[in-house]
């Protein structure tokens, strides 16, 4: 029997809330043109309204599976509509990463970028992006024994993500969290408001949504009218573990 280091993403839901700050209390509005949810996540033909789904990603009514449990696969889903409703947002996503073996290969990412993403080498999506990437990096490329790691990186379109170092010198910050093979979906919340970026997540051990802070940073300037996206990739390294 072989030991495979693979990643599957499933049971995903994404919702975007606009935060209206001018008023007290802060109002939150669900943005259906930038979101998808089970049930009825996809239409019969596998498309998701307002979303582009490509590569190895497959949508059903219950889930979006970004990458199957095979090596060197990648899939992305990107919002077709620019987010013009507000300068502030709150994204919540639920996901599952499963796979055999102690270490999962590659990982997935959540994006907010100036342009729609395309298939590429950065957790399934293109390099040299402009905007925000929240990366769930399963594989410890630099052998620092610190993966799975959640990395938050902002790119101005000029930098190439360095997989060999897990982006250590490039990322804003992040947190070491094991998000794989949990009994319940892991929820992540990304809040961007008044140029403050906050990322928090649940541990996936219970059905309750107890968010713990992963990172917080001030003076963050993201592109206006950007696009939300998600991507995932399984690593080429996984293949070397077949027996
Ligand atoms: Ca890595
Ligand atoms: Ca590492």
Short mmCIF file of C-alpha atoms and ligand atoms in Angstrom, two decimals:
data_model
loop_
_atom_site.label_atom_id
_atom_site.label_comp_id
_atom_site.label_asym_id
_atom_site.label_seq_id
_atom_site.Cartn_x
_atom_site.Cartn_y
_atom_site.Cartn_z
CA UNK A 1 0.00 0.00 0.00
CA UNK A 2 1.30 3.43 -0.92
CA UNK A 3 1.25 6.51 1.21
CA UNK A 4 -0.06 9.44 -0.73
CA UNK A 5 0.32 13.06 0.23
CA UNK A 6 -2.70 14.56 -1.37
CA UNK A 7 -5.18 17.31 -0.97
CA UNK A 8 -8.88 17.45 -1.69
CA UNK A 9 -10.93 20.50 -1.06
CA UNK A 10 -14.62 20.13 -0.55
CA UNK A 11 -17.63 21.44 1.27
CA UNK A 12 -16.77 24.99 0.53
CA UNK A 13 -18.94 27.99 1.01
CA UNK A 14 -17.99 31.54 0.49
CA UNK A 15 -19.91 34.56 1.59
CA UNK A 16 -18.97 38.18 1.34
CA UNK A 17 -20.44 40.82 3.56
CA UNK A 18 -20.17 44.50 2.93
CA UNK A 19 -19.56 46.47 6.04
CA UNK A 20 -21.07 49.90 6.07
CA UNK A 21 -18.97 51.86 8.49
CA UNK A 22 -20.55 55.27 8.28
CA UNK A 23 -23.37 54.15 10.51
CA UNK A 24 -23.48 52.94 14.05
CA UNK A 25 -23.81 50.07 14.63
CA UNK A 26 -21.87 48.71 11.66
CA UNK A 27 -24.24 47.11 9.17
CA UNK A 28 -23.44 43.95 7.30
CA UNK A 29 -25.06 43.07 4.01
CA UNK A 30 -24.83 39.68 2.32
CA UNK A 31 -23.51 40.05 -1.23
CA UNK A 32 -24.99 37.21 -3.28
CA UNK A 33 -23.19 38.23 -6.48
CA UNK A 34 -19.88 37.59 -4.76
CA UNK A 35 -20.85 34.46 -2.84
CA UNK A 36 -21.95 30.88 -3.12
CA UNK A 37 -23.45 28.51 -0.64
CA UNK A 38 -24.80 25.00 -0.38
CA UNK A 39 -27.45 23.83 -1.08
CA UNK A 40 -27.97 24.84 -4.72
CA UNK A 41 -24.39 25.99 -4.93
CA UNK A 42 -24.16 25.19 -8.63
CA UNK A 43 -26.63 24.95 -11.47
CA UNK A 44 -27.34 21.69 -13.32
CA UNK A 45 -24.57 22.28 -15.81
CA UNK A 46 -22.02 22.66 -13.00
CA UNK A 47 -21.70 26.41 -13.28
CA UNK A 48 -21.90 28.77 -10.31
CA UNK A 49 -23.80 31.99 -10.95
CA UNK A 50 -21.40 34.95 -11.17
CA UNK A 51 -18.34 32.65 -10.90
CA UNK A 52 -15.84 31.23 -13.35
CA UNK A 53 -14.80 27.65 -12.46
CA UNK A 54 -11.91 26.07 -14.34
CA UNK A 55 -9.02 23.61 -14.29
CA UNK A 56 -9.73 20.52 -12.20
CA UNK A 57 -12.37 22.29 -10.12
CA UNK A 58 -15.84 20.73 -10.16
CA UNK A 59 -18.93 22.27 -8.61
CA UNK A 60 -21.96 20.34 -7.40
CA UNK A 61 -25.02 21.52 -5.54
CA UNK A 62 -23.34 20.77 -2.21
CA UNK A 63 -19.70 21.65 -2.70
CA UNK A 64 -16.93 22.95 -4.87
CA UNK A 65 -14.08 20.49 -5.14
CA UNK A 66 -11.09 22.54 -6.24
CA UNK A 67 -8.56 19.76 -6.75
CA UNK A 68 -8.99 15.97 -6.73
CA UNK A 69 -6.88 13.54 -4.75
CA UNK A 70 -4.28 13.08 -7.46
CA UNK A 71 -0.88 14.63 -7.94
CA UNK A 72 -0.26 17.81 -9.92
CA UNK A 73 -3.86 18.92 -10.14
CA UNK A 74 -5.12 22.46 -9.84
CA UNK A 75 -8.41 24.27 -9.91
CA UNK A 76 -9.65 27.78 -9.45
CA UNK A 77 -12.93 29.61 -9.05
CA UNK A 78 -13.06 33.34 -9.58
CA UNK A 79 -15.81 35.87 -9.17
CA UNK A 80 -16.79 37.40 -12.52
CA UNK A 81 -18.04 40.59 -10.92
CA UNK A 82 -15.70 43.18 -9.51
CA UNK A 83 -16.45 44.08 -5.92
CA UNK A 84 -17.67 47.65 -6.34
CA UNK A 85 -20.16 47.75 -3.50
CA UNK A 86 -17.76 48.91 -0.81
CA UNK A 87 -14.14 49.50 0.14
CA UNK A 88 -14.61 47.21 3.13
CA UNK A 89 -15.49 43.54 3.22
CA UNK A 90 -15.77 40.50 5.36
CA UNK A 91 -15.29 37.09 3.74
CA UNK A 92 -16.17 33.84 5.40
CA UNK A 93 -15.23 30.54 3.84
CA UNK A 94 -15.63 26.96 5.01
CA UNK A 95 -13.37 24.29 3.60
CA UNK A 96 -12.07 20.80 4.08
CA UNK A 97 -8.65 19.57 3.14
CA UNK A 98 -8.32 15.82 3.30
CA UNK A 99 -5.67 13.39 2.21
CA UNK A 100 -3.68 10.43 3.35
CA UNK A 101 -0.25 10.69 4.87
CA UNK A 102 1.24 12.90 7.53
CA UNK A 103 1.87 15.81 5.23
CA UNK A 104 -0.46 17.16 2.57
CA UNK A 105 1.05 18.52 -0.58
CA UNK A 106 0.78 22.13 -1.76
CA UNK A 107 -2.48 23.69 -0.57
CA UNK A 108 -5.16 26.21 -1.33
CA UNK A 109 -5.58 29.96 -1.31
CA UNK A 110 -8.19 32.66 -1.00
CA UNK A 111 -7.68 35.77 -3.12
CA UNK A 112 -8.77 39.35 -3.56
CA UNK A 113 -7.01 40.72 -6.63
CA UNK A 114 -7.12 43.58 -9.11
CA UNK A 115 -7.74 41.17 -11.99
CA UNK A 116 -9.45 37.81 -12.23
CA UNK A 117 -6.99 34.99 -11.64
CA UNK A 118 -5.91 32.30 -14.05
CA UNK A 119 -4.53 28.79 -13.55
CA UNK A 120 -0.92 28.95 -12.41
CA UNK A 121 1.84 27.89 -10.00
CA UNK A 122 0.75 29.64 -6.79
CA UNK A 123 -1.57 27.14 -5.10
CA UNK A 124 -3.31 26.67 -8.42
CA UNK A 125 -3.46 30.35 -9.38
CA UNK A 126 -1.29 32.75 -11.34
CA UNK A 127 1.92 34.34 -10.07
CA UNK A 128 2.58 38.12 -10.08
CA UNK A 129 -0.88 38.91 -8.81
CA UNK A 130 -1.91 42.33 -7.55
CA UNK A 131 -3.68 42.22 -4.22
CA UNK A 132 -4.20 39.82 -1.36
CA UNK A 133 -3.51 36.10 -1.10
CA UNK A 134 -4.33 34.05 2.00
CA UNK A 135 -2.50 30.78 1.44
CA UNK A 136 -3.06 27.51 3.24
CA UNK A 137 0.35 26.01 2.69
CA UNK A 138 0.35 22.29 3.47
CA UNK A 139 3.80 21.36 2.27
CA UNK A 140 6.95 22.36 4.16
CA UNK A 141 9.21 23.22 1.21
CA UNK A 142 11.90 24.93 3.32
CA UNK A 143 11.92 22.14 5.90
CA UNK A 144 11.49 24.53 8.84
CA UNK A 145 8.94 22.16 10.40
CA UNK A 146 6.36 24.93 10.44
CA UNK A 147 3.69 23.68 8.06
CA UNK A 148 0.74 23.57 7.65
CA UNK A 149 0.99 27.34 7.70
CA UNK A 150 -1.47 30.10 6.85
CA UNK A 151 0.45 32.79 4.97
CA UNK A 152 -0.90 36.22 4.18
CA UNK A 153 0.86 37.93 1.29
CA UNK A 154 0.20 41.15 -0.55
CA UNK A 155 1.72 41.54 -3.99
CA UNK A 156 1.94 44.61 -6.20
CA UNK A 157 2.14 42.53 -9.37
CA UNK A 158 5.94 42.50 -9.54
CA UNK A 159 6.92 39.64 -7.23
CA UNK A 160 7.09 35.93 -7.93
CA UNK A 161 6.01 33.71 -5.04
CA UNK A 162 8.97 31.67 -3.83
CA UNK A 163 7.76 28.15 -3.09
CA UNK A 164 11.23 26.96 -2.07
CA UNK A 165 11.16 29.17 1.04
CA UNK A 166 7.38 28.97 1.55
CA UNK A 167 7.46 32.72 0.83
CA UNK A 168 9.03 33.37 4.24
CA UNK A 169 10.72 36.61 3.17
CA UNK A 170 7.71 37.76 1.15
CA UNK A 171 4.68 37.25 3.30
CA UNK A 172 3.22 39.90 5.53
CA UNK A 173 2.71 37.48 8.35
CA UNK A 174 0.70 34.36 9.12
CA UNK A 175 0.09 31.63 11.64
CA UNK A 176 0.92 27.98 12.05
CA UNK A 177 -2.36 26.07 12.03
CA UNK A 178 -3.23 22.55 11.02
CA UNK A 179 -6.29 22.83 8.79
CA UNK A 180 -6.14 19.33 7.30
CA UNK A 181 -8.23 16.24 8.01
CA UNK A 182 -10.52 17.88 10.54
CA UNK A 183 -13.90 16.37 11.47
CA UNK A 184 -15.72 19.63 10.66
CA UNK A 185 -15.06 22.22 7.97
CA UNK A 186 -12.55 24.86 8.98
CA UNK A 187 -13.98 28.36 8.76
CA UNK A 188 -11.85 31.32 7.90
CA UNK A 189 -12.86 34.94 8.20
CA UNK A 190 -11.02 37.75 6.43
CA UNK A 191 -12.01 41.26 7.45
CA UNK A 192 -10.82 44.37 5.67
CA UNK A 193 -11.99 47.61 7.12
CA UNK A 194 -10.40 51.06 7.46
CA UNK A 195 -7.22 49.60 5.96
CA UNK A 196 -6.94 47.04 8.75
CA UNK A 197 -6.73 43.42 7.68
CA UNK A 198 -7.70 40.66 10.09
CA UNK A 199 -7.66 36.91 9.47
CA UNK A 200 -9.19 34.52 11.96
CA UNK A 201 -10.17 30.86 11.75
CA UNK A 202 -11.73 27.93 13.56
CA UNK A 203 -9.95 24.68 14.41
CA UNK A 204 -12.47 22.37 12.70
CA UNK A 205 -12.69 20.19 15.82
CA UNK A 206 -16.25 21.14 16.73
CA UNK A 207 -19.36 22.35 14.93
CA UNK A 208 -19.17 25.64 16.79
CA UNK A 209 -17.61 28.58 15.03
CA UNK A 210 -15.11 29.73 17.59
CA UNK A 211 -12.79 32.00 15.66
CA UNK A 212 -9.21 32.47 16.80
CA UNK A 213 -7.06 35.30 15.53
CA UNK A 214 -4.42 34.34 12.97
CA UNK A 215 -3.11 37.76 12.04
CA UNK A 216 -3.92 41.47 12.13
CA UNK A 217 -2.15 44.23 10.22
CA UNK A 218 -2.71 47.97 9.82
CA UNK A 219 -2.04 50.30 6.90
CA UNK A 220 -3.05 47.71 4.33
CA UNK A 221 -4.08 49.10 0.96
CA UNK A 222 -5.86 46.62 -1.28
CA UNK A 223 -6.94 47.33 -4.85
CA UNK A 224 -10.35 48.87 -5.26
CA UNK A 225 -12.98 47.06 -7.31
CA UNK A 226 -11.08 43.78 -7.09
CA UNK A 227 -12.16 40.18 -7.61
CA UNK A 228 -12.56 37.39 -5.08
CA UNK A 229 -11.15 34.00 -5.94
CA UNK A 230 -10.11 30.65 -4.55
CA UNK A 231 -7.64 28.12 -5.83
CA UNK A 232 -6.03 24.82 -4.89
CA UNK A 233 -3.24 22.59 -6.12
CA UNK A 234 -1.85 19.21 -5.28
CA UNK A 235 1.91 18.93 -5.44
CA UNK A 236 4.13 17.16 -7.90
CA UNK A 237 5.97 15.79 -4.89
CA UNK A 238 3.01 13.64 -3.99
CA UNK A 239 3.89 11.27 -6.80
CA UNK A 240 7.21 10.35 -5.28
CA UNK A 241 5.40 8.78 -2.35
CA UNK A 242 3.62 6.16 -4.42
CA UNK A 243 4.92 2.69 -3.72
CA1 LIG B 1 4.93 25.17 0.84
CA1 LIG B 2 7.92 25.83 5.93
#
